[in-house]
């Protein structure tokens, strides 16, 4: 058994869009367990931009943003840096000690993937599902319940699809 930990740091914004109002436990910023088996833990975000998550059990976590909880407008997660590592992509190990110095950066310049699905006969497919996943096989396993780099989208009535806020990288699209 190990005591619960506290993870703390600050948020930063890279861009020109109007910044969201801070000062809530919302905004969907959370610690997401690598194995996806535990309850996700939300960060408290103060009006001065400091963040903290308390009562964090020992384990391996990613810092994630679930914009379906409290959307942040034009802002999306760019990185979550701790000691030179992006813990939104590389797990953060918590082992009973408090962690300080986390810098979570949001951007208003996220990549978007959009397109149209058509059949061999060039007819729009309004019933298709588009799947986007990294070309690097190492990024396919143990990335939590909601991996940042795995996305799906259903097509619309004209076969169009839209995947917002895709992290930079190389992907397969099927």
mmCIF file of N, CA and C in Angstrom, residues 51-155:
data_model
loop_
_atom_site.group_PDB
_atom_site.id
_atom_site.type_symbol
_atom_site.label_atom_id
_atom_site.label_comp_id
_atom_site.label_asym_id
_atom_site.label_seq_id
_atom_site.Cartn_x
_atom_site.Cartn_y
_atom_site.Cartn_z
ATOM 1 N N UNK A 51 -3.062 24.167 -11.283
ATOM 2 C CA UNK A 51 -3.896 22.967 -11.331
ATOM 3 C C UNK A 51 -3.438 21.987 -10.266
ATOM 4 N N UNK A 52 -4.371 21.154 -9.811
ATOM 5 C CA UNK A 52 -4.003 20.099 -8.870
ATOM 6 C C UNK A 52 -5.028 18.976 -8.924
ATOM 7 N N UNK A 53 -4.532 17.769 -8.721
ATOM 8 C CA UNK A 53 -5.374 16.588 -8.558
ATOM 9 C C UNK A 53 -4.922 15.937 -7.270
ATOM 10 N N UNK A 54 -5.845 15.709 -6.365
ATOM 11 C CA UNK A 54 -5.489 15.143 -5.065
ATOM 12 C C UNK A 54 -6.080 13.748 -4.917
ATOM 13 N N UNK A 55 -5.520 12.996 -3.989
ATOM 14 C CA UNK A 55 -6.020 11.651 -3.728
ATOM 15 C C UNK A 55 -5.748 10.686 -4.858
ATOM 16 N N UNK A 56 -4.626 10.864 -5.553
ATOM 17 C CA UNK A 56 -4.305 10.037 -6.719
ATOM 18 C C UNK A 56 -3.626 8.746 -6.256
ATOM 19 N N UNK A 57 -4.249 7.586 -6.520
ATOM 20 C CA UNK A 57 -3.623 6.319 -6.143
ATOM 21 C C UNK A 57 -2.369 6.050 -6.977
ATOM 22 N N UNK A 58 -1.470 5.248 -6.430
ATOM 23 C CA UNK A 58 -0.278 4.853 -7.177
ATOM 24 C C UNK A 58 -0.700 4.175 -8.474
ATOM 25 N N UNK A 59 0.048 4.439 -9.535
ATOM 26 C CA UNK A 59 -0.264 3.840 -10.834
ATOM 27 C C UNK A 59 0.364 4.631 -11.955
ATOM 28 N N UNK A 60 0.003 4.273 -13.168
ATOM 29 C CA UNK A 60 0.504 4.955 -14.367
ATOM 30 C C UNK A 60 -0.666 5.659 -15.040
ATOM 31 N N UNK A 61 -0.458 6.945 -15.383
ATOM 32 C CA UNK A 61 -1.536 7.778 -15.903
ATOM 33 C C UNK A 61 -1.069 8.613 -17.094
ATOM 34 N N UNK A 62 -2.047 9.022 -17.904
ATOM 35 C CA UNK A 62 -1.850 10.032 -18.936
ATOM 36 C C UNK A 62 -2.640 11.257 -18.518
ATOM 37 N N UNK A 63 -2.164 12.440 -18.883
ATOM 38 C CA UNK A 63 -2.967 13.652 -18.718
ATOM 39 C C UNK A 63 -3.784 13.786 -19.991
ATOM 40 N N UNK A 64 -5.087 13.899 -19.844
ATOM 41 C CA UNK A 64 -5.994 13.940 -20.995
ATOM 42 C C UNK A 64 -7.009 15.055 -20.839
ATOM 43 N N UNK A 65 -7.583 15.429 -21.968
ATOM 44 C CA UNK A 65 -8.654 16.413 -22.001
ATOM 45 C C UNK A 65 -9.858 15.759 -22.637
ATOM 46 N N UNK A 66 -10.962 15.736 -21.914
ATOM 47 C CA UNK A 66 -12.219 15.231 -22.455
ATOM 48 C C UNK A 66 -13.107 16.445 -22.680
ATOM 49 N N UNK A 67 -13.111 16.962 -23.915
ATOM 50 C CA UNK A 67 -13.849 18.196 -24.200
ATOM 51 C C UNK A 67 -15.356 17.993 -24.175
ATOM 52 N N UNK A 68 -15.816 16.752 -24.060
ATOM 53 C CA UNK A 68 -17.257 16.538 -23.955
ATOM 54 C C UNK A 68 -17.766 16.877 -22.557
ATOM 55 N N UNK A 69 -16.851 16.970 -21.573
ATOM 56 C CA UNK A 69 -17.251 17.289 -20.204
ATOM 57 C C UNK A 69 -17.595 18.772 -20.100
ATOM 58 N N UNK A 70 -16.645 19.631 -20.300
ATOM 59 C CA UNK A 70 -16.856 21.075 -20.336
ATOM 60 C C UNK A 70 -15.999 21.602 -21.470
ATOM 61 N N UNK A 71 -16.568 21.804 -22.651
ATOM 62 C CA UNK A 71 -15.771 22.234 -23.797
ATOM 63 C C UNK A 71 -14.980 23.506 -23.502
ATOM 64 N N UNK A 72 -13.803 23.593 -24.086
ATOM 65 C CA UNK A 72 -12.945 24.756 -23.894
ATOM 66 C C UNK A 72 -12.931 25.633 -25.138
ATOM 67 N N UNK A 73 -14.009 25.621 -25.891
ATOM 68 C CA UNK A 73 -14.086 26.447 -27.089
ATOM 69 C C UNK A 73 -13.060 26.018 -28.114
ATOM 70 N N UNK A 74 -12.249 26.968 -28.567
ATOM 71 C CA UNK A 74 -11.250 26.706 -29.607
ATOM 72 C C UNK A 74 -10.021 25.978 -29.071
ATOM 73 N N UNK A 75 -9.932 25.806 -27.761
ATOM 74 C CA UNK A 75 -8.718 25.268 -27.147
ATOM 75 C C UNK A 75 -8.764 23.757 -27.015
ATOM 76 N N UNK A 76 -7.616 23.141 -27.286
ATOM 77 C CA UNK A 76 -7.464 21.698 -27.111
ATOM 78 C C UNK A 76 -6.084 21.408 -26.530
ATOM 79 N N UNK A 77 -5.917 20.216 -26.007
ATOM 80 C CA UNK A 77 -4.651 19.842 -25.373
ATOM 81 C C UNK A 77 -3.539 19.738 -26.400
ATOM 82 N N UNK A 78 -2.454 20.464 -26.160
ATOM 83 C CA UNK A 78 -1.264 20.378 -27.002
ATOM 84 C C UNK A 78 -0.244 19.440 -26.366
ATOM 85 N N UNK A 79 0.026 19.641 -25.069
ATOM 86 C CA UNK A 79 1.005 18.808 -24.365
ATOM 87 C C UNK A 79 0.784 18.917 -22.863
ATOM 88 N N UNK A 80 1.376 17.967 -22.152
ATOM 89 C CA UNK A 80 1.394 17.979 -20.691
ATOM 90 C C UNK A 80 2.813 17.591 -20.290
ATOM 91 N N UNK A 81 3.644 18.587 -20.084
ATOM 92 C CA UNK A 81 5.079 18.353 -19.895
ATOM 93 C C UNK A 81 5.449 18.256 -18.416
ATOM 94 N N UNK A 82 6.251 17.229 -18.120
ATOM 95 C CA UNK A 82 6.785 17.031 -16.784
ATOM 96 C C UNK A 82 8.192 16.474 -16.947
ATOM 97 N N UNK A 83 9.168 17.211 -16.477
ATOM 98 C CA UNK A 83 10.578 16.790 -16.547
ATOM 99 C C UNK A 83 10.978 16.424 -17.975
ATOM 100 N N UNK A 84 10.546 17.233 -18.938
ATOM 101 C CA UNK A 84 10.943 17.035 -20.327
ATOM 102 C C UNK A 84 10.194 15.948 -21.079
ATOM 103 N N UNK A 85 9.172 15.352 -20.461
ATOM 104 C CA UNK A 85 8.379 14.312 -21.127
ATOM 105 C C UNK A 85 6.938 14.776 -21.263
ATOM 106 N N UNK A 86 6.327 14.410 -22.392
ATOM 107 C CA UNK A 86 4.917 14.738 -22.614
ATOM 108 C C UNK A 86 4.073 13.610 -22.044
ATOM 109 N N UNK A 87 3.515 13.812 -20.847
ATOM 110 C CA UNK A 87 2.750 12.766 -20.173
ATOM 111 C C UNK A 87 1.309 12.672 -20.678
ATOM 112 N N UNK A 88 1.038 13.301 -21.815
ATOM 113 C CA UNK A 88 -0.214 13.017 -22.508
ATOM 114 C C UNK A 88 0.013 11.861 -23.473
ATOM 115 N N UNK A 89 1.283 11.565 -23.790
ATOM 116 C CA UNK A 89 1.649 10.462 -24.686
ATOM 117 C C UNK A 89 2.503 9.387 -24.027
ATOM 118 N N UNK A 90 3.282 9.747 -23.008
ATOM 119 C CA UNK A 90 4.139 8.812 -22.277
ATOM 120 C C UNK A 90 3.614 8.776 -20.851
ATOM 121 N N UNK A 91 3.344 7.589 -20.298
ATOM 122 C CA UNK A 91 2.701 7.533 -18.983
ATOM 123 C C UNK A 91 3.500 8.200 -17.864
ATOM 124 N N UNK A 92 2.762 8.813 -16.965
ATOM 125 C CA UNK A 92 3.280 9.403 -15.739
ATOM 126 C C UNK A 92 3.133 8.335 -14.658
ATOM 127 N N UNK A 93 4.219 7.983 -13.990
ATOM 128 C CA UNK A 93 4.164 6.983 -12.924
ATOM 129 C C UNK A 93 4.054 7.695 -11.590
ATOM 130 N N UNK A 94 3.028 7.343 -10.847
ATOM 131 C CA UNK A 94 2.814 7.906 -9.513
ATOM 132 C C UNK A 94 3.018 6.770 -8.520
ATOM 133 N N UNK A 95 3.932 6.993 -7.575
ATOM 134 C CA UNK A 95 4.297 5.916 -6.650
ATOM 135 C C UNK A 95 4.288 6.383 -5.205
ATOM 136 N N UNK A 96 3.277 7.137 -4.798
ATOM 137 C CA UNK A 96 3.146 7.519 -3.401
ATOM 138 C C UNK A 96 3.758 8.848 -3.017
ATOM 139 N N UNK A 97 4.428 9.529 -3.937
ATOM 140 C CA UNK A 97 5.011 10.843 -3.652
ATOM 141 C C UNK A 97 4.275 11.904 -4.470
ATOM 142 N N UNK A 98 4.202 13.110 -3.937
ATOM 143 C CA UNK A 98 3.574 14.202 -4.677
ATOM 144 C C UNK A 98 4.418 14.569 -5.894
ATOM 145 N N UNK A 99 3.745 15.028 -6.930
ATOM 146 C CA UNK A 99 4.410 15.431 -8.168
ATOM 147 C C UNK A 99 4.072 16.887 -8.428
ATOM 148 N N UNK A 100 5.110 17.690 -8.672
ATOM 149 C CA UNK A 100 4.916 19.112 -8.944
ATOM 150 C C UNK A 100 5.568 19.463 -10.274
ATOM 151 N N UNK A 101 5.189 20.607 -10.824
ATOM 152 C CA UNK A 101 5.850 21.111 -12.022
ATOM 153 C C UNK A 101 5.222 20.696 -13.335
ATOM 154 N N UNK A 102 4.037 20.127 -13.308
ATOM 155 C CA UNK A 102 3.351 19.749 -14.543
ATOM 156 C C UNK A 102 2.901 21.015 -15.271
ATOM 157 N N UNK A 103 3.225 21.122 -16.563
ATOM 158 C CA UNK A 103 2.781 22.264 -17.368
ATOM 159 C C UNK A 103 1.911 21.727 -18.496
ATOM 160 N N UNK A 104 0.619 22.056 -18.428
ATOM 161 C CA UNK A 104 -0.345 21.621 -19.428
ATOM 162 C C UNK A 104 -0.582 22.784 -20.379
ATOM 163 N N UNK A 105 -0.278 22.560 -21.657
ATOM 164 C CA UNK A 105 -0.413 23.618 -22.653
ATOM 165 C C UNK A 105 -1.582 23.311 -23.576
ATOM 166 N N UNK A 106 -2.428 24.322 -23.760
ATOM 167 C CA UNK A 106 -3.551 24.236 -24.683
ATOM 168 C C UNK A 106 -3.230 25.065 -25.915
ATOM 169 N N UNK A 107 -3.738 24.650 -27.048
ATOM 170 C CA UNK A 107 -3.521 25.386 -28.288
ATOM 171 C C UNK A 107 -4.852 25.628 -28.997
ATOM 172 N N UNK A 108 -4.893 26.680 -29.778
ATOM 173 C CA UNK A 108 -6.067 26.936 -30.623
ATOM 174 C C UNK A 108 -5.721 26.658 -32.086
ATOM 175 N N UNK A 109 -4.590 25.974 -32.314
ATOM 176 C CA UNK A 109 -4.135 25.668 -33.676
ATOM 177 C C UNK A 109 -3.984 24.158 -33.868
ATOM 178 N N UNK A 110 -4.968 23.397 -33.464
ATOM 179 C CA UNK A 110 -4.896 21.940 -33.576
ATOM 180 C C UNK A 110 -5.188 21.491 -35.008
ATOM 181 N N UNK A 111 -4.592 20.362 -35.367
ATOM 182 C CA UNK A 111 -4.821 19.786 -36.696
ATOM 183 C C UNK A 111 -6.231 19.202 -36.783
ATOM 184 N N UNK A 112 -6.788 19.275 -37.974
ATOM 185 C CA UNK A 112 -8.108 18.728 -38.262
ATOM 186 C C UNK A 112 -7.970 17.816 -39.470
ATOM 187 N N UNK A 113 -8.651 16.683 -39.422
ATOM 188 C CA UNK A 113 -8.695 15.784 -40.569
ATOM 189 C C UNK A 113 -10.127 15.739 -41.055
ATOM 190 N N UNK A 114 -10.320 16.072 -42.312
ATOM 191 C CA UNK A 114 -11.671 16.057 -42.891
ATOM 192 C C UNK A 114 -11.595 15.462 -44.285
ATOM 193 N N UNK A 115 -12.670 14.848 -44.717
ATOM 194 C CA UNK A 115 -12.690 14.263 -46.045
ATOM 195 C C UNK A 115 -14.048 13.699 -46.387
ATOM 196 N N UNK A 116 -14.082 12.930 -47.442
ATOM 197 C CA UNK A 116 -15.319 12.308 -47.908
ATOM 198 C C UNK A 116 -15.040 10.852 -48.243
ATOM 199 N N UNK A 117 -15.938 9.981 -47.836
ATOM 200 C CA UNK A 117 -15.831 8.557 -48.143
ATOM 201 C C UNK A 117 -16.723 8.267 -49.340
ATOM 202 N N UNK A 118 -16.131 7.622 -50.345
ATOM 203 C CA UNK A 118 -16.869 7.273 -51.563
ATOM 204 C C UNK A 118 -16.637 5.801 -51.876
ATOM 205 N N UNK A 119 -17.614 5.195 -52.513
ATOM 206 C CA UNK A 119 -17.498 3.800 -52.939
ATOM 207 C C UNK A 119 -16.635 3.713 -54.193
ATOM 208 N N UNK A 120 -16.378 2.503 -54.648
ATOM 209 C CA UNK A 120 -15.617 2.286 -55.870
ATOM 210 C C UNK A 120 -16.306 2.963 -57.059
ATOM 211 N N UNK A 121 -17.633 3.069 -56.978
ATOM 212 C CA UNK A 121 -18.401 3.711 -58.047
ATOM 213 C C UNK A 121 -18.492 5.233 -57.863
ATOM 214 N N UNK A 122 -17.700 5.812 -56.942
ATOM 215 C CA UNK A 122 -17.673 7.250 -56.637
ATOM 216 C C UNK A 122 -18.986 7.772 -56.069
ATOM 217 N N UNK A 123 -19.711 6.908 -55.359
ATOM 218 C CA UNK A 123 -20.943 7.306 -54.693
ATOM 219 C C UNK A 123 -20.620 7.587 -53.223
ATOM 220 N N UNK A 124 -21.144 8.672 -52.682
ATOM 221 C CA UNK A 124 -20.920 9.003 -51.270
ATOM 222 C C UNK A 124 -21.451 7.901 -50.373
ATOM 223 N N UNK A 125 -20.682 7.582 -49.324
ATOM 224 C CA UNK A 125 -21.095 6.549 -48.375
ATOM 225 C C UNK A 125 -21.508 7.217 -47.081
ATOM 226 N N UNK A 126 -22.810 7.290 -46.852
ATOM 227 C CA UNK A 126 -23.311 7.961 -45.656
ATOM 228 C C UNK A 126 -23.389 7.041 -44.440
ATOM 229 N N UNK A 127 -22.997 5.791 -44.594
ATOM 230 C CA UNK A 127 -23.049 4.833 -43.486
ATOM 231 C C UNK A 127 -21.663 4.351 -43.066
ATOM 232 N N UNK A 128 -20.620 5.021 -43.503
ATOM 233 C CA UNK A 128 -19.256 4.571 -43.194
ATOM 234 C C UNK A 128 -18.784 5.093 -41.836
ATOM 235 N N UNK A 129 -17.813 4.385 -41.278
ATOM 236 C CA UNK A 129 -17.095 4.844 -40.097
ATOM 237 C C UNK A 129 -15.630 4.968 -40.489
ATOM 238 N N UNK A 130 -15.039 6.101 -40.185
ATOM 239 C CA UNK A 130 -13.629 6.353 -40.477
ATOM 240 C C UNK A 130 -12.853 6.118 -39.188
ATOM 241 N N UNK A 131 -11.776 5.357 -39.289
ATOM 242 C CA UNK A 131 -10.916 5.066 -38.151
ATOM 243 C C UNK A 131 -9.528 5.640 -38.430
ATOM 244 N N UNK A 132 -8.991 6.399 -37.468
ATOM 245 C CA UNK A 132 -7.666 6.994 -37.569
ATOM 246 C C UNK A 132 -6.843 6.453 -36.409
ATOM 247 N N UNK A 133 -5.645 5.922 -36.715
ATOM 248 C CA UNK A 133 -4.773 5.400 -35.667
ATOM 249 C C UNK A 133 -3.322 5.574 -36.102
ATOM 250 N N UNK A 134 -2.388 5.622 -35.135
ATOM 251 C CA UNK A 134 -0.979 5.908 -35.448
ATOM 252 C C UNK A 134 -0.327 4.794 -36.269
ATOM 253 N N UNK A 135 0.634 5.187 -37.114
ATOM 254 C CA UNK A 135 1.393 4.200 -37.877
ATOM 255 C C UNK A 135 2.379 3.459 -36.979
ATOM 256 N N UNK A 136 2.764 4.057 -35.863
ATOM 257 C CA UNK A 136 3.692 3.447 -34.915
ATOM 258 C C UNK A 136 2.941 2.437 -34.046
ATOM 259 N N UNK A 137 3.227 1.150 -34.228
ATOM 260 C CA UNK A 137 2.534 0.084 -33.498
ATOM 261 C C UNK A 137 2.695 0.220 -31.981
ATOM 262 N N UNK A 138 3.779 0.829 -31.524
ATOM 263 C CA UNK A 138 4.004 0.999 -30.086
ATOM 264 C C UNK A 138 2.928 1.880 -29.450
ATOM 265 N N UNK A 139 2.244 2.676 -30.254
ATOM 266 C CA UNK A 139 1.196 3.567 -29.743
ATOM 267 C C UNK A 139 -0.187 2.921 -29.768
ATOM 268 N N UNK A 140 -0.263 1.623 -30.037
ATOM 269 C CA UNK A 140 -1.551 0.940 -30.131
ATOM 270 C C UNK A 140 -2.025 0.342 -28.812
ATOM 271 N N UNK A 141 -1.139 0.116 -27.848
ATOM 272 C CA UNK A 141 -1.493 -0.609 -26.638
ATOM 273 C C UNK A 141 -1.220 0.214 -25.390
ATOM 274 N N UNK A 142 -2.018 -0.018 -24.361
ATOM 275 C CA UNK A 142 -1.858 0.622 -23.052
ATOM 276 C C UNK A 142 -1.850 2.143 -23.139
ATOM 277 N N UNK A 143 -2.840 2.688 -23.803
ATOM 278 C CA UNK A 143 -2.970 4.139 -23.884
ATOM 279 C C UNK A 143 -4.274 4.625 -23.290
ATOM 280 N N UNK A 144 -4.791 3.896 -22.301
ATOM 281 C CA UNK A 144 -5.965 4.305 -21.567
ATOM 282 C C UNK A 144 -7.257 3.976 -22.285
ATOM 283 N N UNK A 145 -8.362 4.335 -21.630
ATOM 284 C CA UNK A 145 -9.692 4.040 -22.165
ATOM 285 C C UNK A 145 -10.025 4.911 -23.372
ATOM 286 N N UNK A 146 -9.439 6.093 -23.436
ATOM 287 C CA UNK A 146 -9.719 7.031 -24.538
ATOM 288 C C UNK A 146 -8.399 7.543 -25.115
ATOM 289 N N UNK A 147 -7.690 6.740 -25.912
ATOM 290 C CA UNK A 147 -6.399 7.177 -26.453
ATOM 291 C C UNK A 147 -6.523 8.458 -27.283
ATOM 292 N N UNK A 148 -5.573 9.370 -27.122
ATOM 293 C CA UNK A 148 -5.582 10.639 -27.863
ATOM 294 C C UNK A 148 -5.458 10.441 -29.360
ATOM 295 N N UNK A 149 -4.718 9.419 -29.756
ATOM 296 C CA UNK A 149 -4.375 9.239 -31.166
ATOM 297 C C UNK A 149 -5.248 8.206 -31.881
ATOM 298 N N UNK A 150 -6.261 7.703 -31.232
ATOM 299 C CA UNK A 150 -7.208 6.790 -31.862
ATOM 300 C C UNK A 150 -8.539 7.511 -31.959
ATOM 301 N N UNK A 151 -9.021 7.699 -33.174
ATOM 302 C CA UNK A 151 -10.256 8.440 -33.379
ATOM 303 C C UNK A 151 -11.161 7.733 -34.369
ATOM 304 N N UNK A 152 -12.427 7.913 -34.179
ATOM 305 C CA UNK A 152 -13.408 7.427 -35.147
ATOM 306 C C UNK A 152 -14.367 8.557 -35.470
ATOM 307 N N UNK A 153 -14.950 8.477 -36.650
ATOM 308 C CA UNK A 153 -15.964 9.456 -37.052
ATOM 309 C C UNK A 153 -16.947 8.771 -37.989
ATOM 310 N N UNK A 154 -18.202 9.057 -37.834
ATOM 311 C CA UNK A 154 -19.233 8.578 -38.754
ATOM 312 C C UNK A 154 -19.375 9.598 -39.871
ATOM 313 N N UNK A 155 -19.689 9.108 -41.030
ATOM 314 C CA UNK A 155 -19.875 10.020 -42.164
ATOM 315 C C UNK A 155 -21.270 10.620 -42.121
#
